Tab-separated table of C-alpha atoms and ligand atoms in Angstrom:
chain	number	residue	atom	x	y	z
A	93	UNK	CA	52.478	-22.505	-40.976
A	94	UNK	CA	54.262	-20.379	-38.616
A	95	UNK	CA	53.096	-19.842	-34.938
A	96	UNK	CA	55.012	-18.320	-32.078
A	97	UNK	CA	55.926	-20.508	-29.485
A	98	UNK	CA	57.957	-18.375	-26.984
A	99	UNK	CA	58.827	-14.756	-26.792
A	100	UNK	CA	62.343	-15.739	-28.287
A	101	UNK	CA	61.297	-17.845	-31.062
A	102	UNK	CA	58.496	-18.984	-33.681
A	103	UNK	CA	57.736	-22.011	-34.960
A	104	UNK	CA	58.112	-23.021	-38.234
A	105	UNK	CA	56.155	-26.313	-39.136
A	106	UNK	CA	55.511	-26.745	-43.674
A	107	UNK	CA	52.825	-28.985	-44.912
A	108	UNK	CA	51.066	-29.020	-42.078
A	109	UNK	CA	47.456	-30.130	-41.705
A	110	UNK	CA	44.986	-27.218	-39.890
A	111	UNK	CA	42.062	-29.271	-38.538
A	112	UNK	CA	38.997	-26.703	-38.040
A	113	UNK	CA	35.814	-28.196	-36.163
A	114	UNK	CA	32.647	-27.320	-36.702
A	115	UNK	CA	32.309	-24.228	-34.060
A	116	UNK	CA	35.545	-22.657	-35.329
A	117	UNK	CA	37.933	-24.466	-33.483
A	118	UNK	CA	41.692	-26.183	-33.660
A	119	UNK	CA	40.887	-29.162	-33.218
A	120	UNK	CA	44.302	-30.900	-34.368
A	121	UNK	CA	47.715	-29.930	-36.215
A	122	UNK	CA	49.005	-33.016	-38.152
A	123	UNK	CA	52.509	-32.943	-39.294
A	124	UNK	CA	53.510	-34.507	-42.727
A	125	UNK	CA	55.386	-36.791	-40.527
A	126	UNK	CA	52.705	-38.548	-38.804
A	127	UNK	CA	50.580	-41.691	-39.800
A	128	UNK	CA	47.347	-40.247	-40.568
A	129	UNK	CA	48.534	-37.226	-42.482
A	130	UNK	CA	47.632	-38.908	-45.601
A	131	UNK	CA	44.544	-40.321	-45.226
A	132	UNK	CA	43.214	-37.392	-43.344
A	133	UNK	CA	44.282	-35.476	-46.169
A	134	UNK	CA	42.341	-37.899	-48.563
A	135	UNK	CA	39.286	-37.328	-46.588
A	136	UNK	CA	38.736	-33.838	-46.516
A	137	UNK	CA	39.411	-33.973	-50.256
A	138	UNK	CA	36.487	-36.179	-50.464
A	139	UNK	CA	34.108	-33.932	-48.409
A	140	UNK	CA	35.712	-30.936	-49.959
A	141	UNK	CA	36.734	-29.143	-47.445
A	142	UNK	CA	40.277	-28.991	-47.840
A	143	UNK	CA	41.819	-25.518	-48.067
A	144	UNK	CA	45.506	-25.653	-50.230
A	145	UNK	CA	47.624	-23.118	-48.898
A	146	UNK	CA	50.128	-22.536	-51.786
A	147	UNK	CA	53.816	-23.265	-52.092
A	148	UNK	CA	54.779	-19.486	-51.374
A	149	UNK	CA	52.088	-18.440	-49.343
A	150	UNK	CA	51.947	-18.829	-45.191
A	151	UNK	CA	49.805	-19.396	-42.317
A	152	UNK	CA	50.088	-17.304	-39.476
A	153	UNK	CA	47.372	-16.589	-36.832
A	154	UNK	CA	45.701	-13.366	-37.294
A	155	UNK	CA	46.620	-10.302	-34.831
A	156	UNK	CA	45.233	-8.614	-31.873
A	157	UNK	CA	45.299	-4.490	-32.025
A	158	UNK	CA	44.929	-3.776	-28.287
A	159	UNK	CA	44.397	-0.425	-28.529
A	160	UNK	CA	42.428	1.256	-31.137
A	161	UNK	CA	40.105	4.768	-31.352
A	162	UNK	CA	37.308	3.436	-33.771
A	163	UNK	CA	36.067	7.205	-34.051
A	164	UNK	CA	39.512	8.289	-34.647
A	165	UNK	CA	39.683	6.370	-38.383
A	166	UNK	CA	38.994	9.863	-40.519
A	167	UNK	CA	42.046	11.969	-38.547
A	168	UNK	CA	44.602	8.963	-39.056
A	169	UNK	CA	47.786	10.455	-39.954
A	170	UNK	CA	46.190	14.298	-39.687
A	171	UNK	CA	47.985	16.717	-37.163
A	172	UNK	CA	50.632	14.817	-35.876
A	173	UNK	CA	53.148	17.455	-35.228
A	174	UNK	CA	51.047	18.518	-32.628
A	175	UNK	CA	51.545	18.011	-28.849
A	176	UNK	CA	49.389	15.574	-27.241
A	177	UNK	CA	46.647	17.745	-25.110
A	178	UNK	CA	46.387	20.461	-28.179
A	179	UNK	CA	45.609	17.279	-30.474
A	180	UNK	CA	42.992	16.256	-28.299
A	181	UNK	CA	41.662	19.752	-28.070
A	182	UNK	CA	41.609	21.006	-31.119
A	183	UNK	CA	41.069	17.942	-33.406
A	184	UNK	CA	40.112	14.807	-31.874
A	185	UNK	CA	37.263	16.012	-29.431
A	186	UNK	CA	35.240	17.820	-32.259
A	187	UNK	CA	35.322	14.370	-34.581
A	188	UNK	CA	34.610	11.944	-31.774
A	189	UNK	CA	31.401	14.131	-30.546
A	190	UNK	CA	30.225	14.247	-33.972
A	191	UNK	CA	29.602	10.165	-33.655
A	192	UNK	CA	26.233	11.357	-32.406
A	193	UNK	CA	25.318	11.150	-36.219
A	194	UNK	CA	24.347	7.561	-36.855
A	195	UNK	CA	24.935	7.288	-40.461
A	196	UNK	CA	28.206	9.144	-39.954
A	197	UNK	CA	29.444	6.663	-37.160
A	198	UNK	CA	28.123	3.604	-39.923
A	199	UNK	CA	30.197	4.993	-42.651
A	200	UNK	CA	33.569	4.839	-40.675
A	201	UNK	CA	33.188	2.148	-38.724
A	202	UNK	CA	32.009	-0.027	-41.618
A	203	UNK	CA	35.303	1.704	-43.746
A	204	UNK	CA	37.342	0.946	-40.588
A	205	UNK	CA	36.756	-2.521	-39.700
A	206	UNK	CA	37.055	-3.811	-43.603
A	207	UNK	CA	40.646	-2.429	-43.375
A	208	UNK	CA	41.508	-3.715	-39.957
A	209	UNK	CA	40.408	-7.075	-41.203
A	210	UNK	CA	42.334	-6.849	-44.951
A	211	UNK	CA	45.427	-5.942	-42.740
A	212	UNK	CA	44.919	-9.447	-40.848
A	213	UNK	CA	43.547	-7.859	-37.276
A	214	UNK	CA	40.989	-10.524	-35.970
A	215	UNK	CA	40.470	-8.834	-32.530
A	216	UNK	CA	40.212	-5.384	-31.255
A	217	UNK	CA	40.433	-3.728	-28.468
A	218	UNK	CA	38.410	-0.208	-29.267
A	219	UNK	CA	37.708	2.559	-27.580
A	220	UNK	CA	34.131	3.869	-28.535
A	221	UNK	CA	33.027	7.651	-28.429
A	222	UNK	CA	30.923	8.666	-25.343
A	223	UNK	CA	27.653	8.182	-27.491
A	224	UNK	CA	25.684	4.563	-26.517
A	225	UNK	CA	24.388	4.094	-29.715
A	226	UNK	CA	26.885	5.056	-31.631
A	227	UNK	CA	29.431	2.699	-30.080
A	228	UNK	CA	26.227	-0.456	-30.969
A	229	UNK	CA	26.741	0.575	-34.481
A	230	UNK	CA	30.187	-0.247	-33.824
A	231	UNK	CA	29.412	-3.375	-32.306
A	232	UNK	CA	26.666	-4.468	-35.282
A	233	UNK	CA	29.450	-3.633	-37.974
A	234	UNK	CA	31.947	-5.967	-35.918
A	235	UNK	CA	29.171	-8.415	-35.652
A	236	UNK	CA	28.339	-8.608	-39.334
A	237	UNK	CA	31.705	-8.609	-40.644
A	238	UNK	CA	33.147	-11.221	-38.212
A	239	UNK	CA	35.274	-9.366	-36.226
A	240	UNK	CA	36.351	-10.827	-32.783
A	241	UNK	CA	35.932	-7.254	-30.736
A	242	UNK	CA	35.959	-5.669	-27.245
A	243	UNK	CA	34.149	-2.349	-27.018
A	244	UNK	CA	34.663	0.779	-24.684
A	245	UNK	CA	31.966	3.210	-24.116
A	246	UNK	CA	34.114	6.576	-22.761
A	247	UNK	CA	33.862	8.116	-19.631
A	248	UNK	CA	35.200	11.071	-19.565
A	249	UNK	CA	33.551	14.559	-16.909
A	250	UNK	CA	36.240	16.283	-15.859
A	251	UNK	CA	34.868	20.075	-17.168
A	252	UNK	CA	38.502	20.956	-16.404
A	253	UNK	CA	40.084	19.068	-18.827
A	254	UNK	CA	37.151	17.811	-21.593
A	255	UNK	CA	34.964	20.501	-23.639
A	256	UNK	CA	31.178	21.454	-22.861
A	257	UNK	CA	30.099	19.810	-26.378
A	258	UNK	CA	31.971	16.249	-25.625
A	259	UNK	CA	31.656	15.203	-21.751
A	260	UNK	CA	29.156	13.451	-19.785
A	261	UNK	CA	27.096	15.909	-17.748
A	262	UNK	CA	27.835	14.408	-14.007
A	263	UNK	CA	29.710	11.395	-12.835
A	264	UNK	CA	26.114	9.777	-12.352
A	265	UNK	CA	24.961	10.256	-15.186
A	266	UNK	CA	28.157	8.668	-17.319
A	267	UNK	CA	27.817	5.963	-15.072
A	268	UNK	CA	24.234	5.358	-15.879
A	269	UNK	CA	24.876	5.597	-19.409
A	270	UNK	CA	27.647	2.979	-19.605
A	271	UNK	CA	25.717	0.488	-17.759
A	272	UNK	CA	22.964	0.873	-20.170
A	273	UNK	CA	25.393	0.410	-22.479
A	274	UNK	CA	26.847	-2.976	-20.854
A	275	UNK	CA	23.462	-4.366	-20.546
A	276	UNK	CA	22.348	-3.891	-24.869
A	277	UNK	CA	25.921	-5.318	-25.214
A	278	UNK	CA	25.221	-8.408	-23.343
A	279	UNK	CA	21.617	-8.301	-25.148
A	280	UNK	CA	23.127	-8.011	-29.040
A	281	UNK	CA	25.756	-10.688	-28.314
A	282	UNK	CA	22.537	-12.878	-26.999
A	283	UNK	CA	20.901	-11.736	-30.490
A	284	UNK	CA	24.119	-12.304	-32.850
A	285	UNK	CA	26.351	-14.820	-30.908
A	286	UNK	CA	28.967	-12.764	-32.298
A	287	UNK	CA	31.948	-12.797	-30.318
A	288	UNK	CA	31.328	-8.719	-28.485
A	289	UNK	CA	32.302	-7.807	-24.831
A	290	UNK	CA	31.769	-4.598	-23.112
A	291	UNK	CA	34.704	-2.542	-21.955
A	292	UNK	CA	35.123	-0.379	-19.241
A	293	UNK	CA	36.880	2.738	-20.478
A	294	UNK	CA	37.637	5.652	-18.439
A	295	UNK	CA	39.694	7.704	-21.292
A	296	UNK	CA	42.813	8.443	-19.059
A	297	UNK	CA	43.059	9.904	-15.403
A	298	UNK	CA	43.051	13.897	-16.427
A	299	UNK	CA	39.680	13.315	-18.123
A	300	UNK	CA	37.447	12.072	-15.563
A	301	UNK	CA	36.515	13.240	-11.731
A	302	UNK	CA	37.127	10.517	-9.056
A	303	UNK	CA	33.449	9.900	-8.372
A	304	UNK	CA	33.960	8.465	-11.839
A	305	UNK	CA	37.164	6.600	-11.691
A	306	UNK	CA	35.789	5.284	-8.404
A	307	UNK	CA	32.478	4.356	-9.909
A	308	UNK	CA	34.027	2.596	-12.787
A	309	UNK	CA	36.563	0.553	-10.899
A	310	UNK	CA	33.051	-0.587	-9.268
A	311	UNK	CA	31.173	-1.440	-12.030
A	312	UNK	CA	33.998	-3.781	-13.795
A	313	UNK	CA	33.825	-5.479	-10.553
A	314	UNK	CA	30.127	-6.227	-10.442
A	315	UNK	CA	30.065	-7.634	-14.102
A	316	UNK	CA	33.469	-8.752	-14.322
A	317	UNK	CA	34.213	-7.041	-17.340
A	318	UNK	CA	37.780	-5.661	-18.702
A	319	UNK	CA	38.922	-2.576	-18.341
A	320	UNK	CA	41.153	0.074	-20.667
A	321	UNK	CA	42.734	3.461	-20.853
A	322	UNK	CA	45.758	5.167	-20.982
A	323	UNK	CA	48.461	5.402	-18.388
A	324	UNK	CA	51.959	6.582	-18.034
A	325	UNK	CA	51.944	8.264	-21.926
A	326	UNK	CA	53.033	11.299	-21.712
A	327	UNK	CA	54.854	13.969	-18.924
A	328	UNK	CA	52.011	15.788	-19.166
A	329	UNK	CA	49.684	12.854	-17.741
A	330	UNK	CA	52.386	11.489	-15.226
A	331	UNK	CA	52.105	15.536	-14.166
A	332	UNK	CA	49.061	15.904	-13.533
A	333	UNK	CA	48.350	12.590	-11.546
A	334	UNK	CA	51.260	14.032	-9.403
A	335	UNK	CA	49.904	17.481	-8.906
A	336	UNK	CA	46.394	16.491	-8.556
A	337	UNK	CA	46.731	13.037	-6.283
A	338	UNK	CA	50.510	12.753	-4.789
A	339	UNK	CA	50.915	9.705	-6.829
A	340	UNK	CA	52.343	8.156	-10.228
A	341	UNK	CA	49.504	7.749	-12.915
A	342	UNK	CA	49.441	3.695	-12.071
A	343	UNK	CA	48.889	4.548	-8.977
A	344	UNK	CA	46.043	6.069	-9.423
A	345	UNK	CA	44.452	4.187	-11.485
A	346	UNK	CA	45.232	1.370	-9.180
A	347	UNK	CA	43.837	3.422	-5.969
A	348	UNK	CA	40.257	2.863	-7.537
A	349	UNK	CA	40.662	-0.815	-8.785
A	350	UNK	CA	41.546	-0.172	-12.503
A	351	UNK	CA	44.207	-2.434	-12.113
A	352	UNK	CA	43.064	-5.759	-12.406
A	353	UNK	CA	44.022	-9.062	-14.454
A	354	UNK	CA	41.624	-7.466	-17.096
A	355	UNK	CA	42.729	-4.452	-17.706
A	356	UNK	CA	44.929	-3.246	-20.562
A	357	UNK	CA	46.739	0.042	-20.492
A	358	UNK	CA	47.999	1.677	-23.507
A	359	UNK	CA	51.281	3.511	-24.080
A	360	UNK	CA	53.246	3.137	-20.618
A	361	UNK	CA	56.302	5.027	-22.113
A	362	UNK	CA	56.922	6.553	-19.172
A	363	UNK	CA	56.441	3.579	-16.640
A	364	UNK	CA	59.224	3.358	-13.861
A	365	UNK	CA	60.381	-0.006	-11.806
A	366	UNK	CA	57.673	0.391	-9.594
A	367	UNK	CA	54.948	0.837	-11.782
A	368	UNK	CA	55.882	-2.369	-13.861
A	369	UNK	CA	55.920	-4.106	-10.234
A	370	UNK	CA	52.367	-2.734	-9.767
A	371	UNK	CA	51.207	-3.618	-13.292
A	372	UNK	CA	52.952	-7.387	-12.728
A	373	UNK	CA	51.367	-7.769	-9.014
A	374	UNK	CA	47.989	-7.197	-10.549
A	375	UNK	CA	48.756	-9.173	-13.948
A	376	UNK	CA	47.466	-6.116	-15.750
A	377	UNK	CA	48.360	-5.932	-19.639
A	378	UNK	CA	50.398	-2.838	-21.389
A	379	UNK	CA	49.162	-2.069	-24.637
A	380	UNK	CA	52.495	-0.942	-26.527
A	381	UNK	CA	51.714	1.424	-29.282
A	382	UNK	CA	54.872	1.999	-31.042
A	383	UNK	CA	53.841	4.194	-33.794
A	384	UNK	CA	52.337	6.515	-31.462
A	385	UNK	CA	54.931	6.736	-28.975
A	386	UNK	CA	57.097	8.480	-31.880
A	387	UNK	CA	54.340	10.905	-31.858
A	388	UNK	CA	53.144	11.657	-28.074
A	389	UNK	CA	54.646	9.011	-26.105
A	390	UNK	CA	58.192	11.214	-24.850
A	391	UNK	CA	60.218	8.151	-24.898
A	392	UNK	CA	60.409	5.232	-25.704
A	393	UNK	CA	58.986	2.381	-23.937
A	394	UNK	CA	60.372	-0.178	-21.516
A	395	UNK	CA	58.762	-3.291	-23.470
A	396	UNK	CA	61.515	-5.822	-22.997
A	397	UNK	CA	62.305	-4.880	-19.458
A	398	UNK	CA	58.143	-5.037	-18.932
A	399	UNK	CA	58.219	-8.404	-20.556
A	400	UNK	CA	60.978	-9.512	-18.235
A	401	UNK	CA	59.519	-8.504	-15.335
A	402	UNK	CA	56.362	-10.328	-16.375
A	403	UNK	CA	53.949	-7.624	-17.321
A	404	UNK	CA	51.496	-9.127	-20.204
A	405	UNK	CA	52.630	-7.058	-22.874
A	406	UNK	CA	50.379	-6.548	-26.353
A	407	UNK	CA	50.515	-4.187	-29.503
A	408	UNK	CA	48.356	-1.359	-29.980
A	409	UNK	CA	47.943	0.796	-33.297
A	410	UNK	CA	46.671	3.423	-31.442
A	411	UNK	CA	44.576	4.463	-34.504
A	412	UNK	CA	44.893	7.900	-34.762
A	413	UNK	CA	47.974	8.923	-31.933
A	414	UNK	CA	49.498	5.994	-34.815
A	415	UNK	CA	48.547	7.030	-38.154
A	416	UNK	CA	48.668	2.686	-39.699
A	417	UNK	CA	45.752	0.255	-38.988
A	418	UNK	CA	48.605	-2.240	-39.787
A	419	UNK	CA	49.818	-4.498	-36.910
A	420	UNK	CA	52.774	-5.269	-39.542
A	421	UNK	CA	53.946	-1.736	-39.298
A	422	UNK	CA	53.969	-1.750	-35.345
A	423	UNK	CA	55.555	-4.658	-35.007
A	424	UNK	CA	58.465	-3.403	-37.219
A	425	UNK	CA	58.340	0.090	-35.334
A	426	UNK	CA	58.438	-2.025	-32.087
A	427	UNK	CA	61.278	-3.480	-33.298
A	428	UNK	CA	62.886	-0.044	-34.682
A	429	UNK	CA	62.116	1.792	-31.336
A	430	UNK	CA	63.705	-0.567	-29.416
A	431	UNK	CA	66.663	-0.551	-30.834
A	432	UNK	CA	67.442	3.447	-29.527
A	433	UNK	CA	65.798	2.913	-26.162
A	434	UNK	CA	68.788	4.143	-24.284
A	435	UNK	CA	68.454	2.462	-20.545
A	436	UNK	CA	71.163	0.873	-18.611
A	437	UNK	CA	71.264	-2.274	-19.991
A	438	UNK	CA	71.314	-0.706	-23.548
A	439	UNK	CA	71.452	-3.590	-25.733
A	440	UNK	CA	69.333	-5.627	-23.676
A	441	UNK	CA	66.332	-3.497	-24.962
A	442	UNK	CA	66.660	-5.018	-28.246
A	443	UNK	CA	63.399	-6.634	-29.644
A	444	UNK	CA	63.885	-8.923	-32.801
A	445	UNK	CA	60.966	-9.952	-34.939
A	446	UNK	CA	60.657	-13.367	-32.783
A	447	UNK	CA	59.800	-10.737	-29.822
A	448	UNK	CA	57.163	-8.688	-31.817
A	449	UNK	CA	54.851	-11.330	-32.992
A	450	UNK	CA	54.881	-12.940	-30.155
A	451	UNK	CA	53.378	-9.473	-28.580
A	452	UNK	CA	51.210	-9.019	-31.918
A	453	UNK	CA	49.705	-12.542	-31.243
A	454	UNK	CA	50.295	-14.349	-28.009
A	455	UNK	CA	51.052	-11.113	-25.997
A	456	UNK	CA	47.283	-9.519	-27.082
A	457	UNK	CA	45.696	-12.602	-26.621
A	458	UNK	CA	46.658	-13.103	-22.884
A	459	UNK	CA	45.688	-9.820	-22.651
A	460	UNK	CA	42.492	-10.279	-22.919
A	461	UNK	CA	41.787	-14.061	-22.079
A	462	UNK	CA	41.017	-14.869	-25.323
A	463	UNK	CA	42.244	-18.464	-26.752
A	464	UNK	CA	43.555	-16.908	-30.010
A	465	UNK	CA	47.112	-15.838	-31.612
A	466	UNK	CA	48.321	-19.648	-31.811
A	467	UNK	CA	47.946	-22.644	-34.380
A	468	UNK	CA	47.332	-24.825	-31.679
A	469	UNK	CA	44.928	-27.461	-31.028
A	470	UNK	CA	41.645	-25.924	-28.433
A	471	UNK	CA	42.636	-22.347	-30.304
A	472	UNK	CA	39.965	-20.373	-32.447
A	473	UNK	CA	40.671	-20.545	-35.957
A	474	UNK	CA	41.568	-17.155	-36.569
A	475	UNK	CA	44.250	-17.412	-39.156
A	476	UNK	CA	45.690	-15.244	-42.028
A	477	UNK	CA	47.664	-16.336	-45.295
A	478	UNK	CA	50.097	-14.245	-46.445
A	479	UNK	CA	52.181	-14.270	-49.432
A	480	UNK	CA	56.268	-13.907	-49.452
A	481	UNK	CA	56.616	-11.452	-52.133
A	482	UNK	CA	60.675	-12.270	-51.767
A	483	UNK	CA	60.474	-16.116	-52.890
A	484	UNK	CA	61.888	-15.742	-56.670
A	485	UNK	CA	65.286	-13.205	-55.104
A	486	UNK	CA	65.707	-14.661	-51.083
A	487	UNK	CA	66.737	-17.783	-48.996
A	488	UNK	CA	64.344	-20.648	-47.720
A	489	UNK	CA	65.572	-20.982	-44.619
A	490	UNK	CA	62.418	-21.007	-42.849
A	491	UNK	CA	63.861	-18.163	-39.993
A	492	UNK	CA	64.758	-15.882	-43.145
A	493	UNK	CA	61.028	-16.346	-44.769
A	494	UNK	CA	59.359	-15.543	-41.468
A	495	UNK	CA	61.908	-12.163	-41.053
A	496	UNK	CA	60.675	-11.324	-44.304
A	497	UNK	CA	56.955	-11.582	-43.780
A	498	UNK	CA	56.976	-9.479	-40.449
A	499	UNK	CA	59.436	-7.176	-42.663
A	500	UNK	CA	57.643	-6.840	-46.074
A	501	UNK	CA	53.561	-7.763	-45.599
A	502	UNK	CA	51.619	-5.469	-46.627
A	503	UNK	CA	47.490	-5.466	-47.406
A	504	UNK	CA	48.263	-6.454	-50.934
A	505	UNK	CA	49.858	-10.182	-49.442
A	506	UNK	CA	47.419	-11.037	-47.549
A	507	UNK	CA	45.688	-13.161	-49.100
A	508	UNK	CA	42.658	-14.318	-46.651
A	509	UNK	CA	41.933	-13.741	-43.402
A	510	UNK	CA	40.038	-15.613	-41.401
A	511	UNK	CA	38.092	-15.506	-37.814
A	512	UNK	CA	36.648	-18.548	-35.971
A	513	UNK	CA	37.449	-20.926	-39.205
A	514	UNK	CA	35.127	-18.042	-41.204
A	515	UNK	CA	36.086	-16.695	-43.877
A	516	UNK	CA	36.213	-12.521	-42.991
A	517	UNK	CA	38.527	-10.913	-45.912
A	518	UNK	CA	39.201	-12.572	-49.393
A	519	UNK	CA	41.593	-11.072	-51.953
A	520	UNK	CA	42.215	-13.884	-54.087
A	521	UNK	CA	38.635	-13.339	-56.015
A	522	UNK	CA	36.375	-15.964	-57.142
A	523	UNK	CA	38.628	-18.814	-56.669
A	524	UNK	CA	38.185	-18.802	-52.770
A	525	UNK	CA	41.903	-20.105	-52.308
A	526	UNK	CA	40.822	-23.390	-52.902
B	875	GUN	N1	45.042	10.122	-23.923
B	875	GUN	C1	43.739	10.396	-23.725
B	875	GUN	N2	43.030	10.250	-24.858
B	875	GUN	C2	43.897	9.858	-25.807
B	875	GUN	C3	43.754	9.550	-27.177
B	875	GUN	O1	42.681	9.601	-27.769
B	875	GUN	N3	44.899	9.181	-27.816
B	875	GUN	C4	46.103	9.103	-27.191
B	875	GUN	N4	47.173	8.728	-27.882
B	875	GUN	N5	46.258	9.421	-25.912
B	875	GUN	C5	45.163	9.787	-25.219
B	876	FE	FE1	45.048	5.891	-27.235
């Protein structure tokens, strides 16, 4: 199995034992070192419940995406040459508002959460569309497939910056709607005991009127829920929160309590000194969303200079600003972006593969107080195996095997994937892995 254990390094333990409880839980990790390794071994043979995990193959923890447009699935990888505010315009307004049809929303969702599992995701952070019900479709599909998820329902009334067809008609009345919203989340996870929380998503600054901002800030307070949206992304953004409030976009978000230990803000390319002091005071998470950044983002971001100066720091596919569902392919862009971030300390940018899955596991998880993203004992089981498709040509050495994995996996190697010790995504057919 291989879990990380700092930022700098991950842990590399073979033959190890995975002790599941009943409820889904790491209970212990026995080495094939210590005493009992045998007969505990023996025993779960003789309740069958032992789960081989092949010479070739590898444990890892499954990922967090911490920053995902469910209604965005159909446009991934469609008109990404254009700039940022025409994109939202002219093609991702239309295809969120038309989440209003039910069967539609059920037919992506249910096509987007299959592939976000197959590529080893085990907790999302979405953003919704503005439509209630639509966004409980979401939630049901997440339910009944077994995905670990966090839900936003957007506010977004600004008439000056959102269309007629695909805004909510007053600040009141968005308001109103997402606490109905809250309230038949809290009522389906009572129904399901699937593992849902509401979100509190104003879409980004330009987008809503302060009555709203101001009005969401309040109601994460009152039910203590996380917040998300999208902060520092783009000149354009960082623009308008100067020409509109005198301020930088954190601090405007942070003027009407956005900022909190809960939140998670996506994208941050553009995020000075003083913002990452800001995001650190408040222990507020940064989504990074590497893929995207190429695309809208104007630079590169700060990630190693945020982790250093203690920001939480997660990875975000941004489905469809990023075009994969595949944590694997941010985590490799994370570490290719990085690498050209020009900034004083040049070098010192630098992520390596140690760096990125720590963010792609550890980094989400913190992010949203969830005890996932490590084979540790007290963690949920949510686990992936993944096959090395490099064994027969490569080295063993256990650092070269996992720079391969975050390197080569694709869909095709993983092999199951696994949420709360259940089984959520099987490609190895009828034989179950056994
Ligand atoms: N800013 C506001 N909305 C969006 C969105 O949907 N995607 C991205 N990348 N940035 C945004
Ligand atoms: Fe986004």
């Amino acid at each position: 199995m291989i879990t990380s254990a700092t930022f700098d390094k991950a842990d590399f333990t073979p033959k190890a034992l995975i002790c599941v409880d009943q409820s889904g839980i790491i209970d212990r990790v026995i080495s094939a070192t210590d005493s009992d390794y045998q007969s505990v071994k023996q025993a779960a043979i003789n309740q069958d419940t032992l789960r081989i995990v092949h010479p070739g193959n590898y444990l890892l923890p499954g990922f967090t995406d911490l920053h995902i447009h469910a209604p965005q699935w159909p446009q991934a990888g469609l008109a990404l040459d254009k700039p940022l505010n025409e994109w939202l315009n002219t093609y991702t307004f239309p295809l969120e508002a038309k989440f209003k049809d039910l069967a539609y929303a059920k037919k992506v969702y249910k096509s987007l959460i299959k592939e976000l599992l197959a590529n080893g995701t085990t907790t999302g952070l979405f953003f919704g569309s503005l439509d209630t019900k639509a966004n409980l479709v979401l939630a049901k599909i997440c339910a009944e497939y077994g995905q670990r998820a966090f839900i936003g329902r957007v506010n977004m009334d600004n008439p000056k910056q959102t269309p007629d067809y695909y805004r909510d008609s007053s600040a009141a009345q968005g308001l109103l709607e997402t606490e109905k919203f809250i309230q038949e989340m809290f009522d389906l996870q009572k129904q399901t005991s699937a593992q849902l929380t509401p979100v509190i998503t104003p879409r980004f600054v330009p987008s809503c009127t302060p009555e709203t901002l101001k009005g969401l800030g309040q109601l994460a307070k009152k039910y203590d829920l996380p917040i998300q949206s999208h902060c520092s992304e783009s000149i354009w953004e960082d623009g308008f929160a100067q020409e509109n409030f005198q301020k930088r976009d954190a601090q405007v978000l942070d003027s009407f309590g956005l900022l909190t230990d809960k939140a998670v803000m996506a994208h941050g390319t553009l995020l000075n000194d003083s913002d990452l002091k800001l995001f650190s005071n408040r222990k507020t998470a940064l989504a990074h969303c590497p893929i995207s950044n190429v695309y809208f983002g104007n630079q590169v971001a700060p990630i190693k200079k945020a982790h250093e100066q203690r920001v939480k720091v997660g990875l975000g596919t941004d489905i469809s600003g990023g075009f994969s569902p595949s944590i694997y392919k941010n985590m490799q862009q994370a570490i290719m972006s990085s690498q050209i971030l020009k900034d004083q300390t040049n070098l010192n940018s630098r992520l390596t593969a140690s760096n990125a899955f720590y963010l792609a596991t550890i980094g989400g998880a913190e992010a949203l107080h969830v005890k996932t993203g490590q084979i540790k004992p007290g963690y949920q089981a949510d686990l992936q195996i993944v096959s090395d498709s490099f064994k027969e040509v490569s080295s063993n050495r256990s650092q070269d095997i996992f720079e391969r994995l975050i390197y080569h996996t694709n869909k095709e190697n993983i092999l199951q994937v696994y949420v709360s010790g259940k089984l959520v995504h099987n490609n190895l057919g009828e034989k179950n892995g056994k």
